[in-house]
Every structure is written in structure tokens, then in C-alpha cells.
């Protein structure tokens, strides 16, 4: 469907044209004086110079031409030359009804369906997920849902850190602890056990221990680097041990991401492209792009217009080892060859921006991707604690993601237990599920309602509140609507085929206008990769609905046509909210 503002702009443009002016002047926007009118057009002001006359004269002539308009109830020319517009209730009602009857509320399909890969999550194997991983997961997953809803084909790839020094550290430390083990015995030719030689808990203890030790002890680090090289060069036992590390760790990652309603189509990692690197490096040398500088192989990526220094992209270290860069570049090459994506989007901490500038430039220069392939970096800010510093546990340590989720869940469980009234006893199982849903909304909305690139403060008290700009407030509003609809049903009112009428007052008209701007919100969320736009829309919608709710008798309305129209409006409000919260990554319970 044509977006509401486009639709009414078209009408205004026709009026400009009929009055003898350039139709381009007829663009309509939402009123910035809602006390005076609903929409406005400032075209007469812009046209004054061009037509050598007072803006008010133009405005008056245009307003006259609007008399027969299908869409406008009233168009007033006011000094110095504004056009103040009020919509016809019937027109708005018809628009909302066609939204209701169209798939995705009439959201227009993109001109071209794009194939998009989103690289998000980015956990490091054998390290537990901590709060720093929350943002990439939540933002990436939401973008995936939004872009799919808009009609694109989207593949999510987790791009695990599974190939670097942390692997060598674990392997080396394992060898010290288990000298009898067959894995590091290079003379061993038998089968390796199918069972992993460690539990998840042991694995998670080994990494920080080994990492700490390598910082104090250079020879320990040296050995870990040797183990890394052996792993990467394919020494059998090292690979077998690495597979165990990966399996144990991935099972745990899946469990954690499941808890957040986050999933990936591809569980690829840095290791996936290992075999592609030698060929890629060869091509970069042959193409004359890569050269040796201080022993290392590099590609220059600086450009004349740079205002800050952009250092060369390092492809191989002087010992021939590959780097984080190298695996990212090889991944671009493989994605291009296997999927031919129109776009690759990276949802990564904004502190890696310069790094991605280097990688993208290098990929283009060395022709790993077609010119038409967009490479986009969506950098997110840090999630801070109440003190404005990166979020920590009470004791000052790094907060594990699952503990954070558990904390919020417990807080929500406590709240809904307190909310319980005698006539609304909730069975324990339902209370648990409800608390989970609300907890999810608190965490996800708390994150996504901020523009991704900004740092934000994770404020548990604020995020879990049922009032204000929060996920639980949205759910509370949805539950309120569900409850009215259920009561209506209980009272014998049929909810099928309810007829929406033109608005009876300003509160229901406002609600219809807000619903009607769904298309514009979605379009900008897609274009700008901005879930926060959906959050802002939902918050406005919930406020507009609650205002309507407080102003209006719904179930006790004696005029049944009016009552049914209100119920129809509730249905569509709920349906829009349901789709939109699902795009963010949560859903409403039946009651709370
Ligand atoms: N594992 C990386 C880190 O912890 C993030 C990966 C981001 N994605 C990428 N393609 N480099 O910093």
C-alpha cells in the first residue's frame, strides 16, 4: 500500500497543480502543531519566491482546490502561508481497514529482493558469553527479522572466534594437565575417543587460567603459539582435541542463544575458511596488491581523502601466521563465491570500526567482492552499568549473560507474584513462562530502544518497570487489549467481522493515525537498519492506545455499532503490536 503520507501528499500535489503551481511543492508532513491541525504542508512558503507573490496567496488558492478532496476534511491557509490539514474520518478509516486486510498491513515489497548476510553474535569458543555479547546477538537477530519481514532473503552467520591463540592456549594447558593423554602424542596413530576429555565447566576454567599464565610467562605463551600453529597446520591429535572443544562449547552457546530467542542459519567460524587462505594470499600477491613490509605481508588501504590515518591491512605475520583480518577477508571471499550476497552487514562493537574500514577496503581493492556488493558496518556502543562504566557483576567481575538473564527473570517473577490478586491466581508454570516473556521484553527493549551506535546504561529498575518507555509497558498494554477482547467474547460479542467506523472522537482518530503510519516507520527501520525506530513507534502506539482507553467506554458502550468499532480498532492495534514486538524478538503473555 502507498504510505499514508505519500497518499495524502499526492492529493495535495494535485491541488497545487490544479491551482497552477509546481506539484513538487505539495509535500505533506505530520503537523508540528498538533493542537492546530493533523498534517501540514509548507509548499506555499517555498513557492513564494518562484511565483513572485505572497505565500498566503498561494496557500489560499491551493486550499480552494482541496474542497473536493477525498482525503481532506479541512485545509486552511494560515498566515504567513501554511496549509493546515485535517483528514476525513472516512478516508482514514478506509485506509486502516485496507491495512488490516493486506498482508503485513500493506507494507510494500522492496523494488528488488536482496540477499543479505548478517554477521552477528561473534562469540569466542570456550569463553562463556558475557554481557558484551548481548548487543550483537539482539541487534543482529532483530535486523534479520526486520529485513525478512520487509521481503529480503537473509542469512545469519555467527562467525565464531574458534581458530586463534585461545585455542592453542587451551590445548597447551590441557597437555600439561593430562600428560598421559593421547591427543598431544604425535606418534599416536589410533582412533581418538568419541567422548570429550573435559566437561564444559573444566573447559571454561582452563581458558582464563591459561590466558592469565601466558601473560606472565613468555615461554608458556611461546608453547601455546606452537600449539596454535600445529592445530592450524592440521596435526591430527590437535585437530581432534579442537573438535571436542568446539562441540562442547557450541552446545553451550546454542543453549544460551536459544534462551534469548536468537538463532543462526550458519555456525561458521574463523576456522571455516582456513583452507581458503593460501589461495587468497597467492592471488593478492599475484595481483600486485600485497607486499612485504617489515617481514609481514600487507595491503595498503589508505585513501587520499582520509582525515585520519588508516594503516595497511596485515594479511600474514612475519612467521606466516594468519590474523583476525585474514579470516575475515577469506570469509568475504567464500561468502561472495557461495552466496553472491547483495550485502553483508556486520553487527560488531563500534570499537572495531577502523578495523572493518581496513577489511572492507582491502576486500574491494583485492577484488574479493563485486563492486555492487554492499559491505556495511553496524557498530554498537557499550552496555554500561549504573556507574556509567561497562556493566559488571556486584563484585566487579565480568557478568555472564546467563546470570544477567536469570537476575531479570527473578525480578520479573517477583513482580508478577506481587501483582497477583485473589481472583487472578496464576498457576506456577504459567507464572514462570510469563516472567520469562516479560524478562525478555525488558532486556531486548532496553537494548534496542537506544540507537545502536550509542552507549547505554543497563538500568534494571527502569527496564523492568511496567510504566514508561519499556518492554514490560508494551506487554502490559497488549495484555490489557487481550483482556478487553476476552471479556467481550465472554459477554457473547462475536469478534469475527467487526466493522470499523470512522472515528467518533479525537482519541480513536489519533490511534488510527498512529496505526496508519506503520508503513513509514517500517520503511525507515529497514533503510537505516534501525530497530530503535520500531521501538519508538510501539511506545507512541501504546501511549496513544492507553490514552484512548482512559477516555473511552468500550465494553459498556450502549451503541453497539460504536462498541464494535472500538473492538475492531483494538484488534488491529493488537495485531500491529504483535508483529512489531516479534520483530524485536519478544511476545506478549496472555495475562500478567
Ligand atoms: N569474535 C570477535 C570478537 O570477540 C567478534 C567477531 C565479529 N565478526 C567478525 N566477522 N569479525 O571481537
PDB file of C-alpha atoms and ligand atoms in Angstrom, residues 119 122-124 159 161 270 324 328 346 348 352 355-356, ligand 1:
ATOM      1  CA  UNK A 119      27.435 -11.438  10.572  1.00  0.00           C
ATOM      2  CA  UNK A 122      30.652 -13.375  17.122  1.00  0.00           C
ATOM      3  CA  UNK A 123      31.243 -15.354  20.336  1.00  0.00           C
ATOM      4  CA  UNK A 124      34.628 -16.802  21.115  1.00  0.00           C
ATOM      5  CA  UNK A 159      31.275 -16.124  12.801  1.00  0.00           C
ATOM      6  CA  UNK A 161      36.210 -16.975  17.124  1.00  0.00           C
ATOM      7  CA  UNK A 270      37.195 -18.286  11.627  1.00  0.00           C
ATOM      8  CA  UNK A 324      41.810 -11.903  12.537  1.00  0.00           C
ATOM      9  CA  UNK A 328      37.550 -12.046   7.808  1.00  0.00           C
ATOM     10  CA  UNK A 346      28.471  -6.729  10.352  1.00  0.00           C
ATOM     11  CA  UNK A 348      30.049  -5.640  15.875  1.00  0.00           C
ATOM     12  CA  UNK A 352      36.179  -2.295  15.632  1.00  0.00           C
ATOM     13  CA  UNK A 355      39.400  -2.490  11.595  1.00  0.00           C
ATOM     14  CA  UNK A 356      36.373  -3.005   9.373  1.00  0.00           C
TER      15      UNK A 356
HETATM   16  N1  LIG B   1      34.899 -12.675  17.915  1.00  0.00           N
HETATM   17  C1  LIG B   1      35.047 -11.271  17.681  1.00  0.00           C
HETATM   18  C2  LIG B   1      35.331 -10.546  18.990  1.00  0.00           C
HETATM   19  O1  LIG B   1      35.038 -11.073  20.041  1.00  0.00           O
HETATM   20  C3  LIG B   1      33.849 -10.667  17.038  1.00  0.00           C
HETATM   21  C4  LIG B   1      33.575 -11.164  15.649  1.00  0.00           C
HETATM   22  C5  LIG B   1      32.941 -10.121  14.798  1.00  0.00           C
HETATM   23  N2  LIG B   1      32.725 -10.551  13.442  1.00  0.00           N
HETATM   24  C6  LIG B   1      33.662 -10.565  12.505  1.00  0.00           C
HETATM   25  N3  LIG B   1      33.357 -11.000  11.317  1.00  0.00           N
HETATM   26  N4  LIG B   1      34.894 -10.181  12.750  1.00  0.00           N
HETATM   27  O2  LIG B   1      35.816  -9.440  18.953  1.00  0.00           O
END
